[in-house]
Short mmCIF file of C-alpha atoms in Angstrom, two decimals:
data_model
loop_
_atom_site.label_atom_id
_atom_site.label_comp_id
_atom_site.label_asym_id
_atom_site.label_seq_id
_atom_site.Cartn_x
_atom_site.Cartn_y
_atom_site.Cartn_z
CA UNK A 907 -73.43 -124.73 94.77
CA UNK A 908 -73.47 -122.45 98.19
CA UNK A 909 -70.14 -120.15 97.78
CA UNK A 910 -67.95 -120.33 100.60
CA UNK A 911 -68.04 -117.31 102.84
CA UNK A 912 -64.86 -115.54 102.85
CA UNK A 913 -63.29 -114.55 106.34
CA UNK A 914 -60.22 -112.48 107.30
CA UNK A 915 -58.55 -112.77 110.67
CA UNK A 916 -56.23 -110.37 111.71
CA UNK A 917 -53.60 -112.41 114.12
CA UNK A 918 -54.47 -115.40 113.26
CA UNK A 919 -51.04 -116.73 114.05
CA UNK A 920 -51.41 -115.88 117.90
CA UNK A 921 -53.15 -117.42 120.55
CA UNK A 922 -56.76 -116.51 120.05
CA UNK A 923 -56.66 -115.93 115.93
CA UNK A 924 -55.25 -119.25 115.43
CA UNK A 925 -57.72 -121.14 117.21
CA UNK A 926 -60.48 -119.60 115.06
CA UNK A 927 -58.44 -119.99 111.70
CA UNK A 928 -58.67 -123.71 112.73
CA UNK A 929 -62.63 -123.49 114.10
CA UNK A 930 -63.06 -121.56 110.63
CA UNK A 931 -61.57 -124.50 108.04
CA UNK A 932 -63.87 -126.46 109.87
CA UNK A 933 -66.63 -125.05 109.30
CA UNK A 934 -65.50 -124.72 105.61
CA UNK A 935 -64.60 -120.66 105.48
CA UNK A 936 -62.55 -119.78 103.15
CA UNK A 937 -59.83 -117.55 105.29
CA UNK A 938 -57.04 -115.01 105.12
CA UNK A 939 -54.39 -114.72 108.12
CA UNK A 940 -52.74 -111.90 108.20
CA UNK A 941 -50.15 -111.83 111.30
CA UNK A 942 -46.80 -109.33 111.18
CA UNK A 943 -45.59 -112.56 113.15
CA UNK A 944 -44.54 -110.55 116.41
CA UNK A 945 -42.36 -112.72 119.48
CA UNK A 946 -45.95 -113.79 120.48
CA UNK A 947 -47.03 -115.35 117.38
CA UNK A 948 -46.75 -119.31 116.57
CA UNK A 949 -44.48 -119.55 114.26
CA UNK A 950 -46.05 -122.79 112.72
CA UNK A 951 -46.02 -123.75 108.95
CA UNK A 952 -49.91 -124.62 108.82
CA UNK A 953 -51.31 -125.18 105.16
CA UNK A 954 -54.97 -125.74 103.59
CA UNK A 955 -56.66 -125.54 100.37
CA UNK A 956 -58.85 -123.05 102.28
CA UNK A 957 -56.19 -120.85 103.70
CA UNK A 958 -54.03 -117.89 102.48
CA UNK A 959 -51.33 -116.41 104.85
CA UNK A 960 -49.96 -112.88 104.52
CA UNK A 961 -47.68 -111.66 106.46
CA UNK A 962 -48.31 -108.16 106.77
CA UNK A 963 -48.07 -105.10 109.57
CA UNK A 964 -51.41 -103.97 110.09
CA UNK A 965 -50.12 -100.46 111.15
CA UNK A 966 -49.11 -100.61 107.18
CA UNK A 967 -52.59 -99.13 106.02
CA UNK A 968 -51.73 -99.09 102.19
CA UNK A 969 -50.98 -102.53 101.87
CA UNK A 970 -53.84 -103.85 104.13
CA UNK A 971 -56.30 -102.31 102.21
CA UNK A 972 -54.57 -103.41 98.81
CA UNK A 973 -54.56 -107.46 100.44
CA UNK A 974 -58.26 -106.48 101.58
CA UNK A 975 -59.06 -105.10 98.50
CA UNK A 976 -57.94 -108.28 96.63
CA UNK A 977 -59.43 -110.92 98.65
CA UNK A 978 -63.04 -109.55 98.89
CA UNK A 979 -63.58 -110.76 102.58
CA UNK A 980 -67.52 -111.42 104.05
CA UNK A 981 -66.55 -110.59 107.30
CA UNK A 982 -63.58 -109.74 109.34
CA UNK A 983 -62.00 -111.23 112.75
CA UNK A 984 -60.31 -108.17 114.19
CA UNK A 985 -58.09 -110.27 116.97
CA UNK A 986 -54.37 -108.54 115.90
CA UNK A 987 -53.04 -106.46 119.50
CA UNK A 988 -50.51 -106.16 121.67
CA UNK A 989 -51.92 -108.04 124.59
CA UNK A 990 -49.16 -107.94 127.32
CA UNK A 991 -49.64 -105.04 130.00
CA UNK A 992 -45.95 -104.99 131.10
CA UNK A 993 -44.85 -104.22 127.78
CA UNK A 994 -47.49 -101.50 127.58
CA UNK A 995 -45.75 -100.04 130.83
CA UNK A 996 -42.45 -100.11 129.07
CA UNK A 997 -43.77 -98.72 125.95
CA UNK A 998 -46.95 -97.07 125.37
CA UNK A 999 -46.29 -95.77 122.01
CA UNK A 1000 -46.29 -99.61 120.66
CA UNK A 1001 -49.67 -100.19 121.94
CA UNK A 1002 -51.19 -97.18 119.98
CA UNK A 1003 -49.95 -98.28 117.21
CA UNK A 1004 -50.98 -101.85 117.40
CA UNK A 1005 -54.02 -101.34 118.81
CA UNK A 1006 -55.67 -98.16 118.20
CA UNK A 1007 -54.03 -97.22 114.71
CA UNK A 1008 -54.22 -100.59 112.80
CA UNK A 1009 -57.97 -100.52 113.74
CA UNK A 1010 -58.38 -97.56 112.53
CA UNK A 1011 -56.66 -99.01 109.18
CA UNK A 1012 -58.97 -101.78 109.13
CA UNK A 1013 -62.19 -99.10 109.93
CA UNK A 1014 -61.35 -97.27 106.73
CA UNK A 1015 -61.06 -100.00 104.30
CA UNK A 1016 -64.77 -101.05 105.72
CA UNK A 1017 -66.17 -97.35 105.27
CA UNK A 1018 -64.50 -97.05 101.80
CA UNK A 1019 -65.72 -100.53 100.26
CA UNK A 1020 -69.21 -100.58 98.88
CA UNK A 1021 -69.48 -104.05 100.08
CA UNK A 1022 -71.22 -104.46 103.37
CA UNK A 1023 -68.35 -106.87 105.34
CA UNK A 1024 -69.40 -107.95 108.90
CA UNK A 1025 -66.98 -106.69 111.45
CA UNK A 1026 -65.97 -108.21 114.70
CA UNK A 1027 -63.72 -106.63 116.90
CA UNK A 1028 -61.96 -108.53 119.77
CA UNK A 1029 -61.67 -106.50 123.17
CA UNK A 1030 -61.14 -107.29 126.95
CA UNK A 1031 -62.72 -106.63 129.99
CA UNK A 1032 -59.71 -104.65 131.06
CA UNK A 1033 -61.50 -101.43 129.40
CA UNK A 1034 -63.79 -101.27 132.57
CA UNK A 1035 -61.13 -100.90 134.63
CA UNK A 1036 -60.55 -102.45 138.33
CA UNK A 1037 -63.58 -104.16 140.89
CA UNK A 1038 -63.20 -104.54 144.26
CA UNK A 1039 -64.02 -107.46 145.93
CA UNK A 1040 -67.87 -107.16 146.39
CA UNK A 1041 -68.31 -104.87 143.56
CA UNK A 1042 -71.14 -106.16 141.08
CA UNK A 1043 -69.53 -107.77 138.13
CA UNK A 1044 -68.86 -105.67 134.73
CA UNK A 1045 -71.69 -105.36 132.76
CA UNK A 1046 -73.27 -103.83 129.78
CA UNK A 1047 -74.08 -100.73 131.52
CA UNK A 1048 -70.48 -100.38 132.82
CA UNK A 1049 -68.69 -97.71 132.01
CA UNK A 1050 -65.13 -97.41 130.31
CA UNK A 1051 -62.13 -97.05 133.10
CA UNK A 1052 -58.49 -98.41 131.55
CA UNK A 1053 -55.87 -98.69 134.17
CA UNK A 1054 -53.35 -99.20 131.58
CA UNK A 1055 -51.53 -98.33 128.48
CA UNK A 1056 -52.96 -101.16 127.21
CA UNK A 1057 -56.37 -101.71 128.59
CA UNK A 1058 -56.63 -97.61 127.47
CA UNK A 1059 -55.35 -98.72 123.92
CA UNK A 1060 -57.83 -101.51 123.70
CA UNK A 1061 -60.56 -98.78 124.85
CA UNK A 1062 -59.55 -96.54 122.33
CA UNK A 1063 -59.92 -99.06 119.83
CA UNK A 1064 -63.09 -99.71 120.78
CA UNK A 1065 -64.57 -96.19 120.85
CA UNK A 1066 -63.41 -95.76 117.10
CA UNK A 1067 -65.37 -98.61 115.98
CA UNK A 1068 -68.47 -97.72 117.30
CA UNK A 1069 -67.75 -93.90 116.01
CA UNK A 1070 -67.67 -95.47 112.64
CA UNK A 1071 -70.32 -98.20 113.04
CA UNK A 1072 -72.17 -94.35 113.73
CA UNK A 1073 -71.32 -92.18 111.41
CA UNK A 1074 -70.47 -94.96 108.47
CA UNK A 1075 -72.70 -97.66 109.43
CA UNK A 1076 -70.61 -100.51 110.20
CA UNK A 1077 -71.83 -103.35 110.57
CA UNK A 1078 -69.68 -104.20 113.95
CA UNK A 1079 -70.12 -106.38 116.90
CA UNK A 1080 -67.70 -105.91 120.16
CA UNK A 1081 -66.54 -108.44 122.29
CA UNK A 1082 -65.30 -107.89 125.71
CA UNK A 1083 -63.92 -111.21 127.19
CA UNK A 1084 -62.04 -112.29 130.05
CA UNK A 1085 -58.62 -113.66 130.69
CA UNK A 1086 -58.49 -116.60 128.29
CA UNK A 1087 -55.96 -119.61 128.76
CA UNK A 1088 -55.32 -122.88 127.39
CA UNK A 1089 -52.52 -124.81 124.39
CA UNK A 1090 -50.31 -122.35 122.36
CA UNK A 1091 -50.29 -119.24 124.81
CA UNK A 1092 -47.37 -117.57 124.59
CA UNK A 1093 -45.75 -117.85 127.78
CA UNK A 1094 -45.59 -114.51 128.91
CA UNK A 1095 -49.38 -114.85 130.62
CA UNK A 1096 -49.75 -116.66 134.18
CA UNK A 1097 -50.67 -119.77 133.19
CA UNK A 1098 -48.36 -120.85 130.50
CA UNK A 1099 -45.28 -118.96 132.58
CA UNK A 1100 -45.59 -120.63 135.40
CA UNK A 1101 -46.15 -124.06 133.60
CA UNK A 1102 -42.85 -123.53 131.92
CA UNK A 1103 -41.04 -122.60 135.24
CA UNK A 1104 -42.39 -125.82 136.43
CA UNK A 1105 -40.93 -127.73 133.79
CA UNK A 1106 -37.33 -125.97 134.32
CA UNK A 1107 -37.51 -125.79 138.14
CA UNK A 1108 -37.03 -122.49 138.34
CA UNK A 1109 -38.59 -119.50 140.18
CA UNK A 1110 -42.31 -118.26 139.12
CA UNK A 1111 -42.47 -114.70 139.62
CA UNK A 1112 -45.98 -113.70 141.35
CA UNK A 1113 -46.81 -110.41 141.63
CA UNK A 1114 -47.36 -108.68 145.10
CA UNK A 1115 -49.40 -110.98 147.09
CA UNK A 1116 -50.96 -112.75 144.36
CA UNK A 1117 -54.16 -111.62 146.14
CA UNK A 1118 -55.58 -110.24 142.39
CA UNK A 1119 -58.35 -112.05 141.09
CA UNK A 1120 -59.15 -112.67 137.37
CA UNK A 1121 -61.84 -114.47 135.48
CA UNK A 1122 -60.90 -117.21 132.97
CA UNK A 1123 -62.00 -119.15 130.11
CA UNK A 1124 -61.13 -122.01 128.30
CA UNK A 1125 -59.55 -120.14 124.20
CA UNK A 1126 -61.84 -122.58 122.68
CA UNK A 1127 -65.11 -121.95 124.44
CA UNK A 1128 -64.28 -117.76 123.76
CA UNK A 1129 -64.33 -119.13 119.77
CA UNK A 1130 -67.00 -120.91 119.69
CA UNK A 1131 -68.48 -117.66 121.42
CA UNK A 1132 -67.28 -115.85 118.40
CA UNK A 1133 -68.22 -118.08 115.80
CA UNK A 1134 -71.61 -117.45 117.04
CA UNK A 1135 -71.54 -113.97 116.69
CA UNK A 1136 -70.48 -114.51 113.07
CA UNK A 1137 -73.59 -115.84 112.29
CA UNK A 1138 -75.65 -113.43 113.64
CA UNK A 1139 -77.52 -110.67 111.11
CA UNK A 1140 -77.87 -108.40 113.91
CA UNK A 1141 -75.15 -105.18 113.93
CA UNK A 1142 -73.56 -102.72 116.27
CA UNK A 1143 -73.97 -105.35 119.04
CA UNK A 1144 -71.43 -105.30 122.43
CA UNK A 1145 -70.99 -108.77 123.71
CA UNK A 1146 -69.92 -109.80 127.09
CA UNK A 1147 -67.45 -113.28 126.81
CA UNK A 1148 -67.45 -114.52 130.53
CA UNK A 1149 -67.11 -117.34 132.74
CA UNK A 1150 -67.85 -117.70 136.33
CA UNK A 1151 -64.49 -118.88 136.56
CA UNK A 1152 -63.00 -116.41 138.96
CA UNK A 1153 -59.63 -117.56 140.80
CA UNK A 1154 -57.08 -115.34 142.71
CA UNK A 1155 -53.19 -115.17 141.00
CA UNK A 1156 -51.61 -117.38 143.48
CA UNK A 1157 -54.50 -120.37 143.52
CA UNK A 1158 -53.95 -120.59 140.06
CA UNK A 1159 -50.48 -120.61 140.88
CA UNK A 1160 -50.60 -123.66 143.56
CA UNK A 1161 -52.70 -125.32 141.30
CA UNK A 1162 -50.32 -125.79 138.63
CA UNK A 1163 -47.88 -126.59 141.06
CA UNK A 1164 -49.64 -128.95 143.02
CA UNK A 1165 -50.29 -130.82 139.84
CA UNK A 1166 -46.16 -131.28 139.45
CA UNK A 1167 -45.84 -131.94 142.79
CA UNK A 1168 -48.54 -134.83 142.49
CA UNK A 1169 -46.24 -136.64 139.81
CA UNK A 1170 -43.12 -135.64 140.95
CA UNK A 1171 -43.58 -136.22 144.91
CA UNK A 1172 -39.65 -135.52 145.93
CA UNK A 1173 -39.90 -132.47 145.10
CA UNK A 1174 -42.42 -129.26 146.50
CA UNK A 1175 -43.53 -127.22 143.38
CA UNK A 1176 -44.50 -124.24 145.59
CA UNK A 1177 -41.22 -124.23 146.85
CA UNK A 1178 -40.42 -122.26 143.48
CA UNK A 1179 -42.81 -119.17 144.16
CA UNK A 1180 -41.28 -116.15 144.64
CA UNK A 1181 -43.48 -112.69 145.50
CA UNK A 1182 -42.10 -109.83 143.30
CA UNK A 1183 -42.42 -106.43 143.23
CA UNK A 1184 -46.13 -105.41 142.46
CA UNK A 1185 -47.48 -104.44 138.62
CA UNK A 1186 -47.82 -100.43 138.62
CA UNK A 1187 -51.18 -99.75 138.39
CA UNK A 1188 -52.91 -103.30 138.72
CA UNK A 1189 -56.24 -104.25 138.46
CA UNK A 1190 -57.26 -106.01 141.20
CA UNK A 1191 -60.18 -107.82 140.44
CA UNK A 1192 -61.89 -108.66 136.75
CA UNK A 1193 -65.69 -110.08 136.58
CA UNK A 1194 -68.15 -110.93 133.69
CA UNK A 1195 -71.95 -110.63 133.64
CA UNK A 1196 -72.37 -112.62 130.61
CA UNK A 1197 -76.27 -113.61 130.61
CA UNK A 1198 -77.08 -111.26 127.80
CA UNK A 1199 -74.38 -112.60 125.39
CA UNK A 1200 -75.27 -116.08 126.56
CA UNK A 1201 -78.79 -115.68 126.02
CA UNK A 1202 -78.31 -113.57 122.83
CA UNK A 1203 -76.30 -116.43 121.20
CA UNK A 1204 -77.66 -119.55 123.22
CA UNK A 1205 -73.87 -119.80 124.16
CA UNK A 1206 -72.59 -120.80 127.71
CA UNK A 1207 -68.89 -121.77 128.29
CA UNK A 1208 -68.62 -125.80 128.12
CA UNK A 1209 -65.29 -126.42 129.98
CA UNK A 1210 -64.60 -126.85 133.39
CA UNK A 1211 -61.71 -125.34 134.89
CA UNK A 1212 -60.15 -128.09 136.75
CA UNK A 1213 -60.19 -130.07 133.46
CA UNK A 1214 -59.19 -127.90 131.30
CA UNK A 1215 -56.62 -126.59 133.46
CA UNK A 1216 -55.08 -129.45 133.59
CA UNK A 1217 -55.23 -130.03 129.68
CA UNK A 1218 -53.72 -127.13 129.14
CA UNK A 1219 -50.63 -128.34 131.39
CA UNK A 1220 -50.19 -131.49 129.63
CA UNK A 1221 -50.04 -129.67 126.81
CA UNK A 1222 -47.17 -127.68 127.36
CA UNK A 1223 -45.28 -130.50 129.77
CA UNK A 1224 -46.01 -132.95 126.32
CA UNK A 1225 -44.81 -129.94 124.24
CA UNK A 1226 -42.10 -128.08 125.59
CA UNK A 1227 -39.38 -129.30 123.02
CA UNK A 1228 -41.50 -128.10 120.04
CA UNK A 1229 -42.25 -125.14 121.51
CA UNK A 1230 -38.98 -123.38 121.41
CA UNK A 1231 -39.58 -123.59 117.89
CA UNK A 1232 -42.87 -122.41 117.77
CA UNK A 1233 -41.75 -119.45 119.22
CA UNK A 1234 -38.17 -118.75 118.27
CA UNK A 1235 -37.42 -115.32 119.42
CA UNK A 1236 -37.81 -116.44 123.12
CA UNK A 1237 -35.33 -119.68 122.23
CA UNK A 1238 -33.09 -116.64 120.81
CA UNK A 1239 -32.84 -114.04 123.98
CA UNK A 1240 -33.82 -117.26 126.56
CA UNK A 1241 -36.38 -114.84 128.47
CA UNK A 1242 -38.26 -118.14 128.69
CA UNK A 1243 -36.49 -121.18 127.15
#
């Protein structure tokens, strides 16, 4: 009998990790979540004769490698970060630690083991920095520009892996992906936030002019991205997770609206938008060259935006009772709820 391959992923409670932990039992993985279960994570109960849930600080490098150590993993899902660029603003020193020093954690158990353990390590496109609006889209050949704390955290993170994929051959692949939406983001991000505002009639905060353009995809077409690159042999590979999807702030933001005003026709959705003070520092425009990756891995996304868009809005409009309990510490200091 085939043994089961054994899989970590780091995060696996948040928004990303826990759609592959699900992808994963699928596809019959044995896995191991471990998730410090931050504000952002979903605080869901999930169980499975193939999973095994620590909770556990990955800055904490002793008793990573000891849970490591114990459960013998194939390969690793590095997905774990501090995602929000706000928060980065307010504190940098978080994002170091999150980002850049629990890789680093994770990097050392890999170089010390005499197992080889595949390695996947989940960026963003952010690294490269701002385009303008005719500027080519990122590519392979781009070079690394952060804008902010955290796109420079994520950067840093990325630049150690390779080091060690170098100098203690790693076996690592890199994925840089765009903005990804869809059920279970926290709703901090765009899309869920201004869902929820929806929902309570109240103002959705848009930054500047709302003129910034980002590229999205669908969380489970990213996965299925990844689960690809799982099953490749090849190492020390960067992949590029795109779209085509690209959409400036405030369409996105009409969009959702328009959809609320469509089923609630007594009352104007946009009417709610309110232009705030601009992001320090943003990034004006994100894009993805992605033929490599989807040649590479015979991948393209699958969704289409309109459809899944509107998914992901049911989701949350279906949902919005049981979310307060899926992520309690917003229900506590009602940022959101």
């Amino acid at each position: 009998m085939k043994q089961k391959i054994k899989l970590v992923i780091t995060g696996g409670s948040g928004f990303i990790g826990s759609q592959l932990v699900r992808i994963a039992l699928d596809k019959n993985y044995v896995v191991m979540n471990i998730d410090k279960l931050s504000y952002c994570s979903n605080h869901t109960k999930f169980s499975h004769k193939n999973l095994i849930f620590k909770k556990l600080d990955l800055f904490d490098g002793i008793n990573l490698n000891k849970a490591l150590k114990k459960f013998n993993p194939d390969a690793i899902i590095h997905c774990a970060a501090e995602s929000h660029v706000d928060n980065s603003i307010k504190n940098p020193n978080i994002f170091i630690d999150s980002n850049i020093t629990s890789t680093v954690n994770i990097l050392n158990f890999l170089r010390k083991t005499k197992k080889e353990i595949k390695y996947i390590h989940i960026s963003t496109d952010e690294v490269f920095g701002s385009l303008k609006k005719n500027d080519k889209k990122f590519n392979l050949s781009s070079k690394y520009d952060p804008q902010s704390p955290y796109a420079a955290s994520k950067a840093g993170s990325d630049f150690f892996v390779r080091s060690f994929g170098n100098t203690y051959n790693i076996k690592y692949s890199i994925t840089n992906c765009s903005n990804n939406y869809g059920p279970y983001q926290y709703p901090e991000k765009l899309i869920p936030l201004t869902i929820i505002k929806c929902i309570q009639k109240k103002k959705i905060p848009v930054y500047g002019n709302g003129k910034n353009v980002r590229e999205w995809i669908f969380v489970k077409d990213h996965c299925e991205a990844i689960i690809k690159i799982l099953k490749k042999k090849y190492p020390k590979k960067t992949y590029l997770i795109g779209s085509k999807n690209e959409k400036k702030n405030i369409d996105i933001v009409y969009a959702i609206c328009d959809y609320f005003t469509a089923k609630h026709k007594n009352f104007n959705y946009r009417s709610l938008i309110t232009f705030v003070k601009d992001r320090k520092g943003h990034d004006f425009r994100y894009s993805i060259d992605y033929t490599q990756t989807s040649n590479n891995l015979k991948w393209k996304p699958k969704s289409s935006f309109s459809k899944s868009l509107e998914e992901t809005i049911k989701f949350y409009v279906e949902n919005y009772q049981k979310l307060k309990k899926i992520f309690p510490y917003e229900k506590k200091n009602n940022y959101i709820w």
